[in-house]
Tab-separated table of C-alpha atoms and ligand atoms in Angstrom:
chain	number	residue	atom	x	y	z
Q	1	UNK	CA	89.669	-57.119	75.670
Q	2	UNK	CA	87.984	-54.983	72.465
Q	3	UNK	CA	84.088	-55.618	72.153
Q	4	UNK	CA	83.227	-56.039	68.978
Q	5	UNK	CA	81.446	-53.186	67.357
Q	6	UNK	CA	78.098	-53.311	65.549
Q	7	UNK	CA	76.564	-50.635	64.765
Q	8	UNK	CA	72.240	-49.521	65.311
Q	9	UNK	CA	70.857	-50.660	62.447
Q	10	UNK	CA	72.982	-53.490	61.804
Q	11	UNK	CA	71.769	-55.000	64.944
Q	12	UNK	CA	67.985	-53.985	63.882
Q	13	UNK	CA	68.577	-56.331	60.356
Q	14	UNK	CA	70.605	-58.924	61.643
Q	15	UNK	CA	67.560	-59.433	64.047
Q	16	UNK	CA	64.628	-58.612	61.413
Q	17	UNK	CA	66.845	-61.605	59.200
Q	18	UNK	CA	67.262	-64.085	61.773
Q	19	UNK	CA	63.566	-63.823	62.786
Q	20	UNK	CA	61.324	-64.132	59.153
Q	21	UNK	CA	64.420	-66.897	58.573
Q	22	UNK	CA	62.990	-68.573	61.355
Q	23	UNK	CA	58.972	-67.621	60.941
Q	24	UNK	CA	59.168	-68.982	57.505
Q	25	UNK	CA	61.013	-71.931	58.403
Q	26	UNK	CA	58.512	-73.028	61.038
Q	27	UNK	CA	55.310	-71.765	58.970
Q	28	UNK	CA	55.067	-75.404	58.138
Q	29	UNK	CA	55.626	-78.441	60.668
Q	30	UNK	CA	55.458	-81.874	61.498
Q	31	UNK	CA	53.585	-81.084	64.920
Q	32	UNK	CA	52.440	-77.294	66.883
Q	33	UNK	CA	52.147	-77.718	70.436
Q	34	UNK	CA	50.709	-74.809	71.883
Q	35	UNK	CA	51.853	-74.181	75.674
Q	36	UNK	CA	55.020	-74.833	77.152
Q	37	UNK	CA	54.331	-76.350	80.275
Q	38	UNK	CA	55.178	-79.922	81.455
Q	39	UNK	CA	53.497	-82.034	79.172
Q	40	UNK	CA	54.542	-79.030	75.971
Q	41	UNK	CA	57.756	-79.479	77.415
Q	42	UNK	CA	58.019	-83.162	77.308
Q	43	UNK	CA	56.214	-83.888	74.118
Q	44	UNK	CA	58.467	-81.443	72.115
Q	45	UNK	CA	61.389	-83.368	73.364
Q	46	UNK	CA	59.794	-86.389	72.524
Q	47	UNK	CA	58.777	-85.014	68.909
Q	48	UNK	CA	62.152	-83.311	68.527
Q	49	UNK	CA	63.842	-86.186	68.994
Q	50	UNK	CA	62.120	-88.640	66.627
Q	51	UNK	CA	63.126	-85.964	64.211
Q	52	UNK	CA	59.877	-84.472	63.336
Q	53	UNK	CA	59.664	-81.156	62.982
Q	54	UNK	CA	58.335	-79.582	65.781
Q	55	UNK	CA	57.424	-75.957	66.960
Q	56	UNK	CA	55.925	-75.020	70.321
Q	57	UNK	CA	53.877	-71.498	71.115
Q	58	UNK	CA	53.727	-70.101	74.315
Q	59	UNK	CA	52.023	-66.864	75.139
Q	60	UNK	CA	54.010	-66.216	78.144
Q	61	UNK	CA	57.470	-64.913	78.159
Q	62	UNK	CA	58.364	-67.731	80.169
Q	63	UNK	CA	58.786	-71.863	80.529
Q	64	UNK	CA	57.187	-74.111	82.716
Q	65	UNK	CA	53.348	-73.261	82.919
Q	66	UNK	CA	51.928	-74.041	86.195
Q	67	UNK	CA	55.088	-75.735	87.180
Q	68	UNK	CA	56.851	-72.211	88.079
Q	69	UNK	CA	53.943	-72.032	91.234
Q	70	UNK	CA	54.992	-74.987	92.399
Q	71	UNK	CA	52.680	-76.067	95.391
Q	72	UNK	CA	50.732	-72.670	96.413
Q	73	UNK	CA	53.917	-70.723	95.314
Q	74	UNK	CA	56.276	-73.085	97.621
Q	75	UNK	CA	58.965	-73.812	95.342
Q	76	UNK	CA	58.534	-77.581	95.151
Q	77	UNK	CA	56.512	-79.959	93.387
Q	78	UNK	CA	55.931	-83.917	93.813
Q	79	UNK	CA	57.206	-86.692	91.019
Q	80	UNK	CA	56.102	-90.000	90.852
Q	81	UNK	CA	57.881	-92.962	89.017
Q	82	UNK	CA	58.243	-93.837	86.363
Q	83	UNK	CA	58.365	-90.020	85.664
Q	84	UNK	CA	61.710	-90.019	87.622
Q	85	UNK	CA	63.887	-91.851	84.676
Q	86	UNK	CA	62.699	-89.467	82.723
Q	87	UNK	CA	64.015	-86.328	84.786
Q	88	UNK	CA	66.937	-88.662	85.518
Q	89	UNK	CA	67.817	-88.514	82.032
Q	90	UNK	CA	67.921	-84.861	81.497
Q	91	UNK	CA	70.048	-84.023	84.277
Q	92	UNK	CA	67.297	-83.155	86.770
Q	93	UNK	CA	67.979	-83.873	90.748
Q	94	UNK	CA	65.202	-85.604	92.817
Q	95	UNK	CA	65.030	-85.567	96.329
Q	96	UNK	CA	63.468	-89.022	97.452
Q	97	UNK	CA	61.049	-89.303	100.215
Q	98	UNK	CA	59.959	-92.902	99.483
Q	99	UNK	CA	60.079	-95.988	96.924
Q	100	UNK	CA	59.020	-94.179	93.590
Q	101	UNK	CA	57.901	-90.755	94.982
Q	102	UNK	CA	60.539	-87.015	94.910
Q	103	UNK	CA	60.595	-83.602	95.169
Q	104	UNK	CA	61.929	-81.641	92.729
Q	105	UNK	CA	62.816	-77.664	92.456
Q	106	UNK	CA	60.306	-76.085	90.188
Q	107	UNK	CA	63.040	-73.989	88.419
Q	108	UNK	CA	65.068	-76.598	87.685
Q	109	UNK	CA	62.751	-79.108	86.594
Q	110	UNK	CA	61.533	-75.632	84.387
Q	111	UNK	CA	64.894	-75.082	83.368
Q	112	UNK	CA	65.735	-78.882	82.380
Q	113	UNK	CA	62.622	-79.418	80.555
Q	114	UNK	CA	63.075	-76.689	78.024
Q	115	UNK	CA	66.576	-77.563	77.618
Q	116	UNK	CA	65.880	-80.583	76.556
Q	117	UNK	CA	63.117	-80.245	74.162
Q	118	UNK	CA	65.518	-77.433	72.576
Q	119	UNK	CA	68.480	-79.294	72.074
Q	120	UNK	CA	66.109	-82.262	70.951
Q	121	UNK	CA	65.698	-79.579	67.919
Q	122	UNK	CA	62.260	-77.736	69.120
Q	123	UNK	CA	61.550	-74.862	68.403
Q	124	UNK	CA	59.876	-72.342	71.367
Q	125	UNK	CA	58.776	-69.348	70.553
Q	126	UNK	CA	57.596	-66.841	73.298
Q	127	UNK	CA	55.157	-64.218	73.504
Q	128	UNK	CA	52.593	-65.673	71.056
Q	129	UNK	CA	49.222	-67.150	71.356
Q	130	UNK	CA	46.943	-69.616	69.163
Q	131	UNK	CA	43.697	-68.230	69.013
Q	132	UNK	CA	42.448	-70.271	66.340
Q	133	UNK	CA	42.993	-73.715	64.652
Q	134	UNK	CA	42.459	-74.163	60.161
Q	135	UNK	CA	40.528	-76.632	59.139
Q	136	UNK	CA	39.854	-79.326	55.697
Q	137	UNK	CA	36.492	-81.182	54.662
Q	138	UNK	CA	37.110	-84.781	53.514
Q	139	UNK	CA	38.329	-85.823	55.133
Q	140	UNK	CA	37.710	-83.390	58.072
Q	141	UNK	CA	40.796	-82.729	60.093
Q	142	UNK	CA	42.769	-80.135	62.157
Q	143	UNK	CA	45.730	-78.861	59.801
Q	144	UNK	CA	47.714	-75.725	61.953
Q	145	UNK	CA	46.648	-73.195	63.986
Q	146	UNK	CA	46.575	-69.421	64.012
Q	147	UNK	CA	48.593	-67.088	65.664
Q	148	UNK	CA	48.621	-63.334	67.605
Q	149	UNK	CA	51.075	-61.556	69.308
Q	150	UNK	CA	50.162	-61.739	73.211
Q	151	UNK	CA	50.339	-58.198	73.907
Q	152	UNK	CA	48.013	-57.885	70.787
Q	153	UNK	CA	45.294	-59.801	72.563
Q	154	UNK	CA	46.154	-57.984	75.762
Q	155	UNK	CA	45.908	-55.115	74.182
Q	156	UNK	CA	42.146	-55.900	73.132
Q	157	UNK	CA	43.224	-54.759	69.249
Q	158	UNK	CA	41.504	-55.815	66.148
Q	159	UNK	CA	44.316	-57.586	64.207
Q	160	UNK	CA	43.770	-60.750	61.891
Q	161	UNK	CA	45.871	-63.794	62.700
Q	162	UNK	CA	49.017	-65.274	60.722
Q	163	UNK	CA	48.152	-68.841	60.062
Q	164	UNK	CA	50.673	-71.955	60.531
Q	165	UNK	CA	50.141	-75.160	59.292
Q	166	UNK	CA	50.639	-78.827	61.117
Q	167	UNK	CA	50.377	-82.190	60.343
Q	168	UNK	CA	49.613	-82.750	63.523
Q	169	UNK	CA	48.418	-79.650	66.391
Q	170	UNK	CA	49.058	-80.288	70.644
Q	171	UNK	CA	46.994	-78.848	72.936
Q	172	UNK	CA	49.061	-78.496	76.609
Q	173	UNK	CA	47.367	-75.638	76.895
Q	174	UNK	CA	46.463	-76.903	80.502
Q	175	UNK	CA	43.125	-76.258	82.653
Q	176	UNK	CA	41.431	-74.439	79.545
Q	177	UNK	CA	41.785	-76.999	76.994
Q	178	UNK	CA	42.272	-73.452	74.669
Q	179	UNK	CA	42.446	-74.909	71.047
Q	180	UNK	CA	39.972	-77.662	71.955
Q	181	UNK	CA	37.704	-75.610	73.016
Q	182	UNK	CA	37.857	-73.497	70.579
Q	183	UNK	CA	37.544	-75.966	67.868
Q	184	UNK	CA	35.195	-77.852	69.773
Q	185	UNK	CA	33.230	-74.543	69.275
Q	186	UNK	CA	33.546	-73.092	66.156
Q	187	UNK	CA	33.727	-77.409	64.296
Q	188	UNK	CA	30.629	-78.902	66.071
Q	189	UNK	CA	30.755	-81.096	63.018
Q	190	UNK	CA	34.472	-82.899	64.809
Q	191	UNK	CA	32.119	-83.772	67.523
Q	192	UNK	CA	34.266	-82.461	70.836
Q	193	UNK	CA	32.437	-82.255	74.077
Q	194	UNK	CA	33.962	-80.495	76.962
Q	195	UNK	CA	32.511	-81.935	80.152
Q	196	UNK	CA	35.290	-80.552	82.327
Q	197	UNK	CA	37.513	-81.653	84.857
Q	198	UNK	CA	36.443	-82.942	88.365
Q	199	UNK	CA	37.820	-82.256	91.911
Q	200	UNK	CA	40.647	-83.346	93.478
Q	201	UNK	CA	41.490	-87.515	93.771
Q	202	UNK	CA	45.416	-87.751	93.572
Q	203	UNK	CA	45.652	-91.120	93.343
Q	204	UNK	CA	43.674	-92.190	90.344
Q	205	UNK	CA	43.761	-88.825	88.214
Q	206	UNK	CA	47.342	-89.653	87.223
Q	207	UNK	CA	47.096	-92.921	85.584
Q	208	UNK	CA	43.835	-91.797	84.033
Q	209	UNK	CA	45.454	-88.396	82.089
Q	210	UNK	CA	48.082	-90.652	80.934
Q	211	UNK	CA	45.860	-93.325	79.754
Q	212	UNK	CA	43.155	-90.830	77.981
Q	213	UNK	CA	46.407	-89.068	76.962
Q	214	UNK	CA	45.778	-88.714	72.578
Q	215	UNK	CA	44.114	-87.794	69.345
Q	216	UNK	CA	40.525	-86.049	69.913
Q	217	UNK	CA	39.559	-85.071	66.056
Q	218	UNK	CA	41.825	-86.087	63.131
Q	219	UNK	CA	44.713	-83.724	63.496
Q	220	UNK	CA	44.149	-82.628	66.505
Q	221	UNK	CA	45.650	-84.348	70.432
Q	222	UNK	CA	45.691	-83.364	74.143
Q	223	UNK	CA	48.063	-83.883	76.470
Q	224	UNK	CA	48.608	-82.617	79.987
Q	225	UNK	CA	45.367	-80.995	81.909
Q	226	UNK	CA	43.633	-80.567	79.038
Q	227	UNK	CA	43.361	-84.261	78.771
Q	228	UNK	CA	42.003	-84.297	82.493
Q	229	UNK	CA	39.318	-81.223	81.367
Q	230	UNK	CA	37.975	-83.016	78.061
Q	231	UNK	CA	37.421	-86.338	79.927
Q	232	UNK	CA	36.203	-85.183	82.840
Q	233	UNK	CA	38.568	-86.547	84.761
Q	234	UNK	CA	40.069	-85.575	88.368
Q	235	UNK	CA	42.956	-83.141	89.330
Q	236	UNK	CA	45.929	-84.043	90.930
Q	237	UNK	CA	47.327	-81.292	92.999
Q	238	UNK	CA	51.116	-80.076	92.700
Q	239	UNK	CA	52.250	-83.344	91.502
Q	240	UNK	CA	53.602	-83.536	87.845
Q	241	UNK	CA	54.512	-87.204	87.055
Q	242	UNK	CA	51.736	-87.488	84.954
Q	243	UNK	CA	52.152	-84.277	82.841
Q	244	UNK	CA	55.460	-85.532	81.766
Q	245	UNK	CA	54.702	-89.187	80.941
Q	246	UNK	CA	51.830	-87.552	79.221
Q	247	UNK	CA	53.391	-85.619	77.033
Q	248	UNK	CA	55.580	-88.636	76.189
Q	249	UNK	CA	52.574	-90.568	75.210
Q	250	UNK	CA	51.156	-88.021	72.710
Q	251	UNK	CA	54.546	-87.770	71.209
Q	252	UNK	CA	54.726	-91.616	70.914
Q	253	UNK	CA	50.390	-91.424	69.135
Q	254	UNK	CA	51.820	-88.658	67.168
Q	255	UNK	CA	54.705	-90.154	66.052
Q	256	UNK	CA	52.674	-93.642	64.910
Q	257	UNK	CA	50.218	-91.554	63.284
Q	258	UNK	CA	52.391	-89.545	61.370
Q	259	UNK	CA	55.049	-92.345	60.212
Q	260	UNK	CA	51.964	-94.280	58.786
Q	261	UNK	CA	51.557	-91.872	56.004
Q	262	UNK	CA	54.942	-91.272	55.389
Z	1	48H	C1	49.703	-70.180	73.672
Z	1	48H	C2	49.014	-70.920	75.740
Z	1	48H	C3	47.666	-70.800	75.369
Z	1	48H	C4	47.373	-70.353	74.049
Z	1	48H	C5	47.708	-71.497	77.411
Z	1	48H	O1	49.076	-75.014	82.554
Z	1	48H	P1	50.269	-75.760	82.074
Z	1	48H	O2	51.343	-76.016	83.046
Z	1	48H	O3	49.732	-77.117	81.376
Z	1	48H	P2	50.125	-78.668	81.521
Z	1	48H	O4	48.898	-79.407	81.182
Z	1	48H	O5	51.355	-78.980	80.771
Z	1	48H	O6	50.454	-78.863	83.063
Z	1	48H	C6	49.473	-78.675	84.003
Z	1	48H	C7	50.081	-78.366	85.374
Z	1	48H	O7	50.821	-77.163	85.326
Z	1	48H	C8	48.951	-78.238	86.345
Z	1	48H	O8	48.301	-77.185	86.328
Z	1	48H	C9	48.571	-79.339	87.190
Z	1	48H	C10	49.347	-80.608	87.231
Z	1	48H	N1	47.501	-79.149	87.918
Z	1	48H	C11	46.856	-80.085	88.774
Z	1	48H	C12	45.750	-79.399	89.557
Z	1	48H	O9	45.071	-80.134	90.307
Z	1	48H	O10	45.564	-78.162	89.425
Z	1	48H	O11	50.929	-74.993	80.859
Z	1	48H	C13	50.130	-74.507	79.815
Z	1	48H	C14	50.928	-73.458	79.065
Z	1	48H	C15	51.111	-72.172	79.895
Z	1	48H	O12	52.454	-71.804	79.862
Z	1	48H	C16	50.227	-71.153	79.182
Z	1	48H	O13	50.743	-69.851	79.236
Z	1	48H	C17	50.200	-71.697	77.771
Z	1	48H	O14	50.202	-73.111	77.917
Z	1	48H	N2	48.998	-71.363	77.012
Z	1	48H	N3	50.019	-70.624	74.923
Z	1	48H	N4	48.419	-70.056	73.225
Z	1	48H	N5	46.121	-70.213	73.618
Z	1	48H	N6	46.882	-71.167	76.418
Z	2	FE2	FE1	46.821	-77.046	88.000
């Protein structure tokens, strides 16, 4: 068997290329979600699939979000129907314990999700983190976001943002509510309030995040846990039914929203 050669700085340009290909293709989009963790995940597929446009940023170098931890680091988490056609239908294995409730491996339901969302035709890219969201008066709305290099921000530097526009901009950025809160912050004017989320009651905090599951300022949705922290509604615990069928239901807002205009 001969390896093909390539030489140093061919591999440094074919790289440089294929990247600013890619970061000008996806400085404009349909939809940024920003995090990549179950309800990212599964409204990316959702988005992908409809055929919008869709980029996700993740300031990790990984997939999953709080799914990797599983249940206190055990490597399991709970799924609840009707969540399980969805993981059905991307090839994930549940291991049922009774009518409409499974456990599934945390790196494979990980592993799945991303797959899907990136042969749906999203777009993840690693390492990066919205710090920032861009704005229009009249009418006011949420058009993209702005973006840093993680290790930037870890690094505490003082470097300026690129900027990325959206027609539409996700936060799954989980407990935090990130890009809410930040516009929520620095926009009193869209009128966000961020009562935070409440303790633990399993059994009604699902349906709830789903249902609240949407559009918070023109432009602008949350999916996920930081659905359950601008409501003020109550955690679940390791169990991740919801964060999926979330993210399903802010694909399905998004995608009414945005085919009105077309
Ligand atoms: C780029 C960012 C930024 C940023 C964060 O925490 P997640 O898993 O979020 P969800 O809402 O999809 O899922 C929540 C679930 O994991 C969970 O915590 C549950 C069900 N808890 C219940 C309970 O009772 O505790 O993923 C968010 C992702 C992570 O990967 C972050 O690294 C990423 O978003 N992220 N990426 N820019 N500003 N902020
Ligand atoms: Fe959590």
């Amino acid at each position: 068997m001969n390896v093909k050669q390539v030489d140093e700085t061919k591999i440094t340009r074919y790289i440089l290329r294929a990247t600013f290909e890619d970061w000008m293709d996806f400085s404009v989009n349909d939809v940024v979600i920003v995090g990549a963790g179950p309800s990212g995940l599964s409204a990316a597929y959702y988005l992908a699939k409809s055929g919008l446009k869709t980029t996700v940023f993740e300031r990790r170098l990984s997939f999953g979000g709080g799914i990797g931890g599983g249940a206190m680091l055990f490597h399991k988490i709970i799924i609840e129907s009707p969540a399980d056609e969805i993981l059905r239908g991307i090839g994930v294995r549940l291991h049922k314990f009774e009518e409409g409730v499974y456990a599934v491996d945390s790196a494979e339901l990980m592993a799945k999700l991303a797959t899907a969302a990136i042969d749906a035709g999203a777009k993840i890219i690693h390492g990066v983190t919205v710090d920032d969201v861009i704005f229009r008066e009249n009418p006011l709305r949420v058009t993209g976001v702005a973006v840093e290099w993680t290790a930037t921000q870890m690094a505490a530097l003082h470097v300026d943002p690129l900027f990325i526009s959206a027609r539409a901009v996700v936060d799954a950025t989980g407990h935090d509510a990130e890009v809410i809160s930040v516009a929520s912050r620095k926009l009193p004017e869209l009128g966000i309030a961020i009562p935070g989320e409440k303790s633990a009651y399993s059994e009604i905090a699902e349906q709830l995040t789903v249902e609240q599951t949407g559009e918070v300022a023109p432009g602008l949705y949350a999916t996920g846990m930081a659905v359950t922290e601008i409501k003020a509604l109550p955690r679940m615990g390791p169990i991740f039914g919801a964060m999926i069928l979330s993210g399903k239901r802010v694909a399905e807002d998004i995608i009414a929203k945005l085919n009105v205009k077309i």
